[in-house]
Amino acid sequence: MDMKANKKKLGLKEKYAHMTRGLDWETTYQPMDKVFPQATFEGIKIHDWEKWEDPFRLTMDAYWKYQAEKERKLYAVLDAFAQNNGHLGITDARYLNAVKLFLTGISPLEYVAHRGFAAAGRNFPGVGPRVACLMQSIDEIRHAQTQIHALSNYNKFYEGFHAGAAHQIERIWYLSVPKSFFDDAFSAGPFEWMIAIGFSFEYVLTNLLFVPFMSGAAYNGDMATVTFGFSAQSDEARHMTLGLECIKFMLEQDPDNLPIVQKWIDKWAWRGIRVLTLVGMMMDYMLPKRVMSWKEAWEIYFEQNGGALFNDLAKYGIKVPDCITQCTVDKEHISHQAWCTFYQYAHASAFHTWLPNAEEMDWLSAKYPNTFDKYYRPRYEQWREMADKGERFYNNTLPMLCQVCQIPMVFTEPDDPTKICYRESDYQGEKYHTCSDGCKHIFDDEPEKYIQAWLPVHQIYMGNCWPEGTDPTAEGFDPMAKVLEWYHIENGKDNLDYEGSGDQANFAAWRGAATQNT
Amino acid sequence: MSTVFIAFQTNEDTRPIVESILADNPHAVLDEQPAMVKINAEGQLVIKRESIEERIGRSFDLQELQINLITLSGNIDEDDDQFTLAWKN
Ligand SMILES: [Fe+2]
Ligand SMILES: [Fe+2]
């Protein structure tokens, strides 16, 4: 039955050359620099776009063929999941809070990535990166759509899935962290965008986001998330390669590019790592069945894999980002500090929180022998005692935010985990606060950019976060209730503790109904 | 020497691919994780079209790898016959 494969008419390399390079042209009635106005202002010097190499050499026809196959596989699984009440197969409905965080915090970034790569593709004068950026742009909108589609099944059954991807990203305090990360990259030029998103985020950090997250979803029985995750991830290798090629290309084109590129790597590695705090918290606290700790994932994917990458880039003069020393300290703290923050602000969050149980605390002690028992266990025990007495602790003071990463000032000094770290800068007669040396450095380098930050806490205090027509002078005005209304968080349903939530009760009842005849 | 890696979804499509990679790269190490199979190798990893074709009994285009690919690390060099990942340092 086996048929001899037809010898292809064109090899991969020739085909790619014809289908990409061969399609480009020089303009005639407008000068090239007017057609590509963003190509030079960042100071990056490119002499020969023909030197751009795309190792995947994917052409548009092959692209459509493989993407269509990925979609068919994905939707077959999503149908099966929905038809078979797959949501009852997850370990525990607590897990869904990690998914809510993903839908509200990550899926909207896919959409911004779509826009950003479309813009980069438009703005690069070279045809090689234009084609690669076009494909990535289409991939990214596919990611946004398939994620929202896959998770819409949960919206039929559980709280907190109703407004995430479109409405809440513009409003909720903690979502401004991932949002501003992408917006700040998008509002830079096309080369900086490529270093920020294509290289630092996709190559250096994306494995820390997707691989543990998707393995975690698999471990916790969430077939829908595993499947869209893997489907998105199958595009990721191509994105990572684009980021790496882009950086090599910039460095090979002109020695003057090195300091600019290094500055961007330092800046965007730090910004990306700050955003990933949310992932660390998810891995250490939100998965009922854990895959590995944040610290372990950091060691595999950043220290080992990132180490290999930076060794390779050393020949161009690129150095490991200077935040690495602080990160080595932070890896033992940030997930705990983040979860402690969400526990205190569970009334203002679009997902449920809980205190780790005894078994989970033992797991944390084993994974974080240097820090958990010393700094964090006592805090949880204290909160447990208070909750048992009916005095569940909520923090009703709005926190100061970092002007750059927009995370509340909850991180500690690198040399003293009992002391909150904050830094101060003066600019045009105003004081600005940042959470770390890394963020202060970024602020001081571009204050005119970061003073424009839309900081959720400031905006609440300025009265910008209430539904239209709210009268703050009215009798009995409750600012927090109005903010939640504006967030589209249903107080008492979407927020507060998992213990006693509708999700908890419904999951128990439905799973009971699925396994018994009564 | 730095480690390169490639990871695929665990499924029927990737089983013969993983087998081929392990056969062609004796220094490679298999790491099986939930729903994912990762292959780590010092320095470099080569994926050969012919080895995969021998196992699946049909012609195979190396770009089909992308359907089940999860992640990789290393510089890529791909042509019609082989796909190589390497850190050259
Ligand atoms: Fe994506
Ligand atoms: Fe910060």
Coordinates of C-alpha atoms in Angstrom, one line a residue, chain A residues 173 274 337 341 345 398-412 419-424 432-436 439 455 457-458:
Chain A
W173 CA -6.3 46.5 40.2
R274 CA 7.5 40.8 38.0
Q337 CA 4.1 37.3 49.3
T341 CA -1.7 39.8 49.3
Y345 CA -7.7 41.5 49.4
L398 CA -5.7 50.4 49.4
P399 CA -2.0 49.7 48.9
M400 CA 0.6 52.0 47.3
L401 CA 1.5 50.7 43.8
C402 CA 4.8 50.6 42.0
Q403 CA 4.8 53.3 39.3
V404 CA 6.4 50.9 36.9
C405 CA 5.2 47.3 37.4
Q406 CA 2.0 48.4 39.1
I407 CA 2.3 45.7 41.7
P408 CA 1.3 46.7 45.3
M409 CA 4.3 47.4 47.5
V410 CA 4.4 43.9 49.0
F411 CA 7.9 42.7 48.0
T412 CA 10.7 42.8 50.6
K419 CA 11.1 44.8 55.5
I420 CA 9.0 46.1 52.6
C421 CA 11.2 47.3 49.8
Y422 CA 10.4 50.6 48.2
R423 CA 12.3 53.2 46.3
E424 CA 11.6 56.9 45.6
Y432 CA 7.2 58.6 42.4
H433 CA 7.5 55.2 44.1
T434 CA 8.8 51.9 42.8
C435 CA 9.0 48.4 44.3
S436 CA 12.6 47.6 43.7
C439 CA 11.7 49.2 38.6
L455 CA -2.5 53.2 38.5
V457 CA -5.3 52.7 43.3
H458 CA -4.7 56.4 42.3

